[in-house]
PDB file of C-alpha atoms in Angstrom:
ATOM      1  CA  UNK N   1     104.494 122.032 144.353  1.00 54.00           C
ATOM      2  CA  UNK N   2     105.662 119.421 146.390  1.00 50.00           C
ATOM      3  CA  UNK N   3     106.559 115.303 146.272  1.00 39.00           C
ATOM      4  CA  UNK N   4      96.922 117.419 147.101  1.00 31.00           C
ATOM      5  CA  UNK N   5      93.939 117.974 146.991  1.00 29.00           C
ATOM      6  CA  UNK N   6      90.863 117.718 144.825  1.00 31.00           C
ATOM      7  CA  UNK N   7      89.625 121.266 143.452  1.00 31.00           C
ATOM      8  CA  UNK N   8      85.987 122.534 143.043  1.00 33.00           C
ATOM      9  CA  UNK N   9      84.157 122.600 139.389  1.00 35.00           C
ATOM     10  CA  UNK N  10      83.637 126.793 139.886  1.00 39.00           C
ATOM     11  CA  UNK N  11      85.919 129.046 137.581  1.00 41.00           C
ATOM     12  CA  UNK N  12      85.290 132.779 137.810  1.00 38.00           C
ATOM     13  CA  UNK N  13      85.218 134.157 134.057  1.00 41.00           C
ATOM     14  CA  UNK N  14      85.341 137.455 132.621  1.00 41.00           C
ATOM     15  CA  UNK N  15      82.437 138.985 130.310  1.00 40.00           C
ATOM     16  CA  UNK N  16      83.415 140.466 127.066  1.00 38.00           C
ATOM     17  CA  UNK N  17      83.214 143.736 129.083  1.00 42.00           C
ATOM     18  CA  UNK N  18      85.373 142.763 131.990  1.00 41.00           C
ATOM     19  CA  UNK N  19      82.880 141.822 134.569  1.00 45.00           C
ATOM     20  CA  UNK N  20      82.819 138.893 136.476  1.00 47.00           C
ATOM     21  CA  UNK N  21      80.257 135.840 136.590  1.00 51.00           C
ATOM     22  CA  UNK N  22      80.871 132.508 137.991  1.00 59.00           C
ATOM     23  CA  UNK N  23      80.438 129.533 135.660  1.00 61.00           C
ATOM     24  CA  UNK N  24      80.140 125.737 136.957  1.00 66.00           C
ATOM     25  CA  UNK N  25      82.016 123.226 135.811  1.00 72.00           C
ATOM     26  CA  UNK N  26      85.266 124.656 134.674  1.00 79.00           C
ATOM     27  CA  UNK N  27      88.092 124.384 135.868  1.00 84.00           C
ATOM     28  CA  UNK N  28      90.766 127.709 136.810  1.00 87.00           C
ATOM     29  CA  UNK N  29      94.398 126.967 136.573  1.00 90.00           C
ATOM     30  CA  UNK N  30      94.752 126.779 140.172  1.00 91.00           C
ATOM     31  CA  UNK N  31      92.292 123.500 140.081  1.00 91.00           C
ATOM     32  CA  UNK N  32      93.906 121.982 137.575  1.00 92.00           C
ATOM     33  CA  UNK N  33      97.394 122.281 139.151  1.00 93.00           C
ATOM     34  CA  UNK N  34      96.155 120.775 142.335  1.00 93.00           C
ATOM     35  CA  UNK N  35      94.791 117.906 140.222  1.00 93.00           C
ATOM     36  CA  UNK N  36      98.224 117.267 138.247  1.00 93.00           C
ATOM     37  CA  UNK N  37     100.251 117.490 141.199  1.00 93.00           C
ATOM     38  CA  UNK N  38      97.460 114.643 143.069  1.00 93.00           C
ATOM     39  CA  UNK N  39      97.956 112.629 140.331  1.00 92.00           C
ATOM     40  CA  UNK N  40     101.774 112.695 140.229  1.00 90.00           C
ATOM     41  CA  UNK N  41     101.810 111.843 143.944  1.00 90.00           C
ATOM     42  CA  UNK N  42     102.368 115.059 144.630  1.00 92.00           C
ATOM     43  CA  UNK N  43     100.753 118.146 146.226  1.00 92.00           C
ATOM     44  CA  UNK N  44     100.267 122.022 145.205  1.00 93.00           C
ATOM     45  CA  UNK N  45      99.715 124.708 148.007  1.00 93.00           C
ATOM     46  CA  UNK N  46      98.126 128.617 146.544  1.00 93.00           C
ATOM     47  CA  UNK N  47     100.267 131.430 148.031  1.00 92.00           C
ATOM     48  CA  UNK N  48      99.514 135.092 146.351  1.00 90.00           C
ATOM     49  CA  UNK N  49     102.961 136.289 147.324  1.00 90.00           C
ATOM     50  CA  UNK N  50     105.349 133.140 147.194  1.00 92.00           C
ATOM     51  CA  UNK N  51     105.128 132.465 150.795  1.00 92.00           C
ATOM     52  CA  UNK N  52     105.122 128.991 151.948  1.00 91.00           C
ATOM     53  CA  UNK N  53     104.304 126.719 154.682  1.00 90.00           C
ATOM     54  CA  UNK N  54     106.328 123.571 153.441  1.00 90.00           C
ATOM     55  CA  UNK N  55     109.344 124.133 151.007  1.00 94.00           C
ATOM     56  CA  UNK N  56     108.102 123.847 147.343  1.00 93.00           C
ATOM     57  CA  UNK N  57     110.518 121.137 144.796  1.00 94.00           C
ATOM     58  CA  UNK N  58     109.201 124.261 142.295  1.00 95.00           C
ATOM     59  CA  UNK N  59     106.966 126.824 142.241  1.00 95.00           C
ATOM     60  CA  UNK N  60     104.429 127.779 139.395  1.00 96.00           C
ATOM     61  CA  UNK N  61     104.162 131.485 139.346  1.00 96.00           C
ATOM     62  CA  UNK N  62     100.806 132.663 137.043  1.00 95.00           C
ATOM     63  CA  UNK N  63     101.145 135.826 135.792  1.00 95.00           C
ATOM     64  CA  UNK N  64      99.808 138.203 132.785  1.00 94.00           C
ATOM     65  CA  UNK N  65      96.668 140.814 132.329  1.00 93.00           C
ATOM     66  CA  UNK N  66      93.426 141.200 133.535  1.00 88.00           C
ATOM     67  CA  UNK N  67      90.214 140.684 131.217  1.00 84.00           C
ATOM     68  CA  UNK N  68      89.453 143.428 128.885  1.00 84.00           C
ATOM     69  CA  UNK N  69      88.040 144.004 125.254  1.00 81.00           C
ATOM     70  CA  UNK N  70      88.170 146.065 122.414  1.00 82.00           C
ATOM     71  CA  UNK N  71      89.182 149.965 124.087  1.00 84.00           C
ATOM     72  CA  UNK N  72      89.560 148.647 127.232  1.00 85.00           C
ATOM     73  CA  UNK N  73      92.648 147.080 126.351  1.00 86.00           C
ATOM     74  CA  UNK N  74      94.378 150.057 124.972  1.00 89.00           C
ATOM     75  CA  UNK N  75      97.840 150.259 126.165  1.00 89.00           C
ATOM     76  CA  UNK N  76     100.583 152.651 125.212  1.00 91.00           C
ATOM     77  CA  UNK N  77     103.581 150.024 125.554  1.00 93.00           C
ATOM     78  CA  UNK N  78     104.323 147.042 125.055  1.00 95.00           C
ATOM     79  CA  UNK N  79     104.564 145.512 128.453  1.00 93.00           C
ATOM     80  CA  UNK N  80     102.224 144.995 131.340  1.00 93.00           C
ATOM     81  CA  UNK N  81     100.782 147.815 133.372  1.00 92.00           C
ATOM     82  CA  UNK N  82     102.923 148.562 137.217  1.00 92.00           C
ATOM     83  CA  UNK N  83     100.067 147.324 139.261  1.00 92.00           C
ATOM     84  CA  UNK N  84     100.252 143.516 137.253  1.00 93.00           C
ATOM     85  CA  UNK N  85     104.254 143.080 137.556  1.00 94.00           C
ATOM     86  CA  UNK N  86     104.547 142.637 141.393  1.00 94.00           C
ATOM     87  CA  UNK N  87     104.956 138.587 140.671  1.00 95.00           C
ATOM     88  CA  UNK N  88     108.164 138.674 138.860  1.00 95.00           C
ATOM     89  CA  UNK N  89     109.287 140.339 142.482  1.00 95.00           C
ATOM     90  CA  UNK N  90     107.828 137.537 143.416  1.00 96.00           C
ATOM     91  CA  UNK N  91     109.878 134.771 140.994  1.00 96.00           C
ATOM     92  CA  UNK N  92     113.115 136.833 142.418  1.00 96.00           C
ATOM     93  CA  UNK N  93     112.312 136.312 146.050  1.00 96.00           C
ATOM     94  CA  UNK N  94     111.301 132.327 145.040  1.00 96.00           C
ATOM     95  CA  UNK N  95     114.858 132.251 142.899  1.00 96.00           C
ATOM     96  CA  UNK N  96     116.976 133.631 145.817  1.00 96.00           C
ATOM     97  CA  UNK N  97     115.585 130.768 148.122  1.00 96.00           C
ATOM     98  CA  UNK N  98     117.101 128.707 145.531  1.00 96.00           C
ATOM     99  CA  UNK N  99     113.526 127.651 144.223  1.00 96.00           C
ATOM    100  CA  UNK N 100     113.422 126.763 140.436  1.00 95.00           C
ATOM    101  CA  UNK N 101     110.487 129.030 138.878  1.00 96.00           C
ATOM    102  CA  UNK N 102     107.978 127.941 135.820  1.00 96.00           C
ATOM    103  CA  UNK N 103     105.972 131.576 134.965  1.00 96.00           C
ATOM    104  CA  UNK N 104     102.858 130.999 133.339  1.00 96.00           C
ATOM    105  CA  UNK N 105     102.067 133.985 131.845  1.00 96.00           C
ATOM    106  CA  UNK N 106      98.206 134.854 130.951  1.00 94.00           C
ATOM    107  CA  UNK N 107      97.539 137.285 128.015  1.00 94.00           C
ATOM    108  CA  UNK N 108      95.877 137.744 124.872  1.00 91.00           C
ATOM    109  CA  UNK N 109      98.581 139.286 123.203  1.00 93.00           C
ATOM    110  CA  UNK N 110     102.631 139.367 123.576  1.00 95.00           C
ATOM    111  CA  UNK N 111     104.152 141.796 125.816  1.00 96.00           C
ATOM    112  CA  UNK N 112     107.769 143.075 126.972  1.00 95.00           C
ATOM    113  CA  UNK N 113     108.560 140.622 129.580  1.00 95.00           C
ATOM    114  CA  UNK N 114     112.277 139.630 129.600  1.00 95.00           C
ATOM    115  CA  UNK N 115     112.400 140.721 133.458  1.00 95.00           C
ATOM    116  CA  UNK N 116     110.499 137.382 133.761  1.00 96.00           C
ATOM    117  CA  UNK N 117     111.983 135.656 131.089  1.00 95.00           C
ATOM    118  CA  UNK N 118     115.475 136.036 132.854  1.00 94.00           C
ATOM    119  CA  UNK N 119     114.122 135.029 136.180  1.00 95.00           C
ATOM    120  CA  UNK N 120     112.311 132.065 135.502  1.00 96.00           C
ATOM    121  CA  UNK N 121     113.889 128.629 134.796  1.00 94.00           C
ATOM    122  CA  UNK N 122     111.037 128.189 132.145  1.00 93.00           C
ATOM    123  CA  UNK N 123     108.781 130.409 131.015  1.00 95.00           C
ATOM    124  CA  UNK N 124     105.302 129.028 129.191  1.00 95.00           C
ATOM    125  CA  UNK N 125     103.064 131.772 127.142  1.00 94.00           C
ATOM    126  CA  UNK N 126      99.037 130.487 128.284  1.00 93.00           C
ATOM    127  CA  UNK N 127      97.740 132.972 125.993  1.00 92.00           C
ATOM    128  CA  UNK N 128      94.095 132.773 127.118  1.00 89.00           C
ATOM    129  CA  UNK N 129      92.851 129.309 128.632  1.00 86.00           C
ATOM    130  CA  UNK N 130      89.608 130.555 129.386  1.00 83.00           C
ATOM    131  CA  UNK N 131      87.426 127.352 131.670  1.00 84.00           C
ATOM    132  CA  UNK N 132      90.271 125.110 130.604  1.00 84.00           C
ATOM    133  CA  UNK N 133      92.978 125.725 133.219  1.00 88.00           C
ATOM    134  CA  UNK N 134      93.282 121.755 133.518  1.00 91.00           C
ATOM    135  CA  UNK N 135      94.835 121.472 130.049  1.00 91.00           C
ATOM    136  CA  UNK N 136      97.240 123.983 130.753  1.00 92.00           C
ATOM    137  CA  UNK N 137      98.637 122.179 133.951  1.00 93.00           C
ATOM    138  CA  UNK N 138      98.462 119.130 131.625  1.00 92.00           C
ATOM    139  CA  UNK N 139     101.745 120.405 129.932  1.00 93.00           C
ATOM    140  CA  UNK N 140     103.659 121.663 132.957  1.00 94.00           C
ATOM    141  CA  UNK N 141     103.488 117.814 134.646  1.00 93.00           C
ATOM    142  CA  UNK N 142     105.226 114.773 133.749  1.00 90.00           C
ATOM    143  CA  UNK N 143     103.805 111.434 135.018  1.00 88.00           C
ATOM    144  CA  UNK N 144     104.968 109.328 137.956  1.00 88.00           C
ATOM    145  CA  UNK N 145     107.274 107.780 135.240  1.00 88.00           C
ATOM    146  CA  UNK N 146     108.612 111.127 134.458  1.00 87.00           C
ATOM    147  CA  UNK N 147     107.324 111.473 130.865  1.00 88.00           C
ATOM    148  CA  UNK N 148     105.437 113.939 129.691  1.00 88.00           C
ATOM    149  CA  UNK N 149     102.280 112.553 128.375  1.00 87.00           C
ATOM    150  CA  UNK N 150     101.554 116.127 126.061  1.00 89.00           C
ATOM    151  CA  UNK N 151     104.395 118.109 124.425  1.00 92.00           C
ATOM    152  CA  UNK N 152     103.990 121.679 123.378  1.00 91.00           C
ATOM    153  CA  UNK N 153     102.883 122.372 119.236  1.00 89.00           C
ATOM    154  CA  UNK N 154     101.884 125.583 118.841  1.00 85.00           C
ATOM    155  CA  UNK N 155     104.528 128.280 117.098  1.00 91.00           C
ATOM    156  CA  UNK N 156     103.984 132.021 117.583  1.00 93.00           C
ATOM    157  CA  UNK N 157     101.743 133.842 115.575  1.00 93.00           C
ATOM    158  CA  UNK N 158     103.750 136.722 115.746  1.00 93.00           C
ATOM    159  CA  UNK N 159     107.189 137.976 116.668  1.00 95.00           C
ATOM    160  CA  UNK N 160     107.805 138.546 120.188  1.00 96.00           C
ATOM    161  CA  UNK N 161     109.135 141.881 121.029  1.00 96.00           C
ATOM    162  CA  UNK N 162     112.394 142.411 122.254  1.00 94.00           C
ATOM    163  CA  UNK N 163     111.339 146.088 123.938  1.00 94.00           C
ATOM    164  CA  UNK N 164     108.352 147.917 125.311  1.00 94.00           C
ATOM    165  CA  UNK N 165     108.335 150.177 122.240  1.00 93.00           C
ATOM    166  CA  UNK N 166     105.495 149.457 119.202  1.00 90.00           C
ATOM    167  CA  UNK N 167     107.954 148.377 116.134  1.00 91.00           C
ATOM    168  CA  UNK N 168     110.818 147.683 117.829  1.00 93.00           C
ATOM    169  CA  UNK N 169     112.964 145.013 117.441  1.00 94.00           C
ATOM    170  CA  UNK N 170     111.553 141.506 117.982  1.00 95.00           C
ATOM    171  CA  UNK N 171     113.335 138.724 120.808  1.00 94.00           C
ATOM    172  CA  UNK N 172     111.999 136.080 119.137  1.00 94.00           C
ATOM    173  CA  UNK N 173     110.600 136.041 115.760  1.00 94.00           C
ATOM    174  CA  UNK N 174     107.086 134.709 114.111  1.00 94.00           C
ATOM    175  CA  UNK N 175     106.980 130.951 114.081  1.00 93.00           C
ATOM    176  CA  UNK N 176     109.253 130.190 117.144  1.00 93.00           C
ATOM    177  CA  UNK N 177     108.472 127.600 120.358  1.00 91.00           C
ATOM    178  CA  UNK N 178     110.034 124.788 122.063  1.00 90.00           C
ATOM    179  CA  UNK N 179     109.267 121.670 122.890  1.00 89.00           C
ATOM    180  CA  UNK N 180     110.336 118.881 125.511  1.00 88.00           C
ATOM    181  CA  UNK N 181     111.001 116.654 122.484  1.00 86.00           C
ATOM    182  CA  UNK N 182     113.631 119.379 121.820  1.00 83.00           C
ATOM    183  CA  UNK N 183     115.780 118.589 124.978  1.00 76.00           C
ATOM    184  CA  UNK N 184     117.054 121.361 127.802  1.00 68.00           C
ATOM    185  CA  UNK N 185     119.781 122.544 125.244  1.00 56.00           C
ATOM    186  CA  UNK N 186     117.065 123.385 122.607  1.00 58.00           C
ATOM    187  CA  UNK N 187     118.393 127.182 122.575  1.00 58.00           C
ATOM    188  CA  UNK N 188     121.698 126.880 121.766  1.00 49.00           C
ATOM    189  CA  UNK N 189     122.932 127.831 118.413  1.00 41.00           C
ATOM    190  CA  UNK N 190     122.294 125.562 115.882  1.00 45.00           C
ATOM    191  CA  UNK N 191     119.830 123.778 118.115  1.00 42.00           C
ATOM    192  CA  UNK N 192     115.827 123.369 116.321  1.00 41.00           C
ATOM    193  CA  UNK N 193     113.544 125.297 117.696  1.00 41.00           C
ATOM    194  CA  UNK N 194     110.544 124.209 116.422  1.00 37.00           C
ATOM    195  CA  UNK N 195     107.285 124.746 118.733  1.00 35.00           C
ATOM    196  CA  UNK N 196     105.708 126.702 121.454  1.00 34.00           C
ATOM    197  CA  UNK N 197     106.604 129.031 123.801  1.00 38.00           C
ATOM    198  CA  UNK N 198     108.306 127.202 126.560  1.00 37.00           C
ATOM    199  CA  UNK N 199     111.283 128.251 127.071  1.00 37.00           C
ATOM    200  CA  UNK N 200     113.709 126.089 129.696  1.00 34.00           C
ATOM    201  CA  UNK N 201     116.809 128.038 131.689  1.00 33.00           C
ATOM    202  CA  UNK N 202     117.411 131.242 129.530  1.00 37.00           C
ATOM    203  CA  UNK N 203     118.857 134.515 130.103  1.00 38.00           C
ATOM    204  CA  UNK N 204     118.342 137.624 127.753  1.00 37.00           C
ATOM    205  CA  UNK N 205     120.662 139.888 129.658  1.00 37.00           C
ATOM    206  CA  UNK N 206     120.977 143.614 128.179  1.00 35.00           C
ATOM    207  CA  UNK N 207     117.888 143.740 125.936  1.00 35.00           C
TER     208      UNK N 207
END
């Protein structure tokens, strides 16, 4: 993102059996960043591998599974398959260039991720936006004034596992989330912690 241009009213959808079909007039994520970022007075560029033509302020790196349902889901751990990790590589390379990284991470269930939750300088849990990408970039833009003009309420619906391995140990428990109302120091001990998954500068080192 940088200190933009409109997007088209197509979002490609998934079928309840992971096919594809186009639908009109919805918006992906990607549109709806580009229109947060216009309105800010700013401007968004796509890049599949964190490559850039103009030096990002921050880059927004989506992330999570592909569509499935019912068996198709099936997984044996708790994490996301090889072939869907290759963009925490890329929040690594985007970190060493000294860019500050918000994952978005896209799933329908929560996974083993704390090689992305240590990367990132906030991390936001999308579950599934479906046609609605726009109110997802809602809540990762403030306004030209600065302020947020949404603030994250949703609280887990379950605990948020600490390892790959089914009944292991959870890294954060049922009920937890941030918010911006909670301030940048929201995860210190002591501190509330009182909303949605957004979670602002943290390391989980050794779990």
């Amino acid at each position: 993102m940088n200190r933009g241009s409109a997007s088209a009213d197509l979002c490609t959808l998934n079928s309840w059996f992971s096919s594809f079909t186009t639908m009109r007039m919805a918006t992906s994520l990607w549109s709806g960043i580009q229109q947060a970022a216009r309105a800010t007075g700013g401007s968004a560029q796509l890049s599949e591998d964190g490559t850039f033509m103009q030096r990002p302020d921050a880059a927004i790196v989506v992330f999570g599974e592909t569509p499935y349902a019912e068996f198709q889901g099936d997984i044996t751990t708790l994490q996301l398959r090889p072939e869907l990790r290759s963009p925490i590589a890329t929040m690594r390379r985007l970190k060493e260039q000294g860019i500050p990284v918000i994952a978005v991470m896209i799933t329908g269930r929560p996974l083993y991720v704390n090689e992305a939750l240590n990367t990132a300088d906030a991390f936001v849990t999308a579950w599934l936006p479906g046609s609605e990408g726009g109110g997802v970039a809602d809540m990762l833009f403030a306004g030209r004034n600065g302020v947020f003009a949404h603030d994250f309420q949703g609280l887990l619906p379950t605990g948020w596992p600490a390892t790959a391995k089914h009944g292991g140990p959870m890294l954060f428990p049922f009920g937890y989330g941030l918010r911006y109302a909670d301030g940048p120091h929201a995860e210190e001990p002591g501190a509330p912690t009182n909303s949605l998954t957004s979670i602002p500068t943290s390391r989980y080192d050794g779990l």
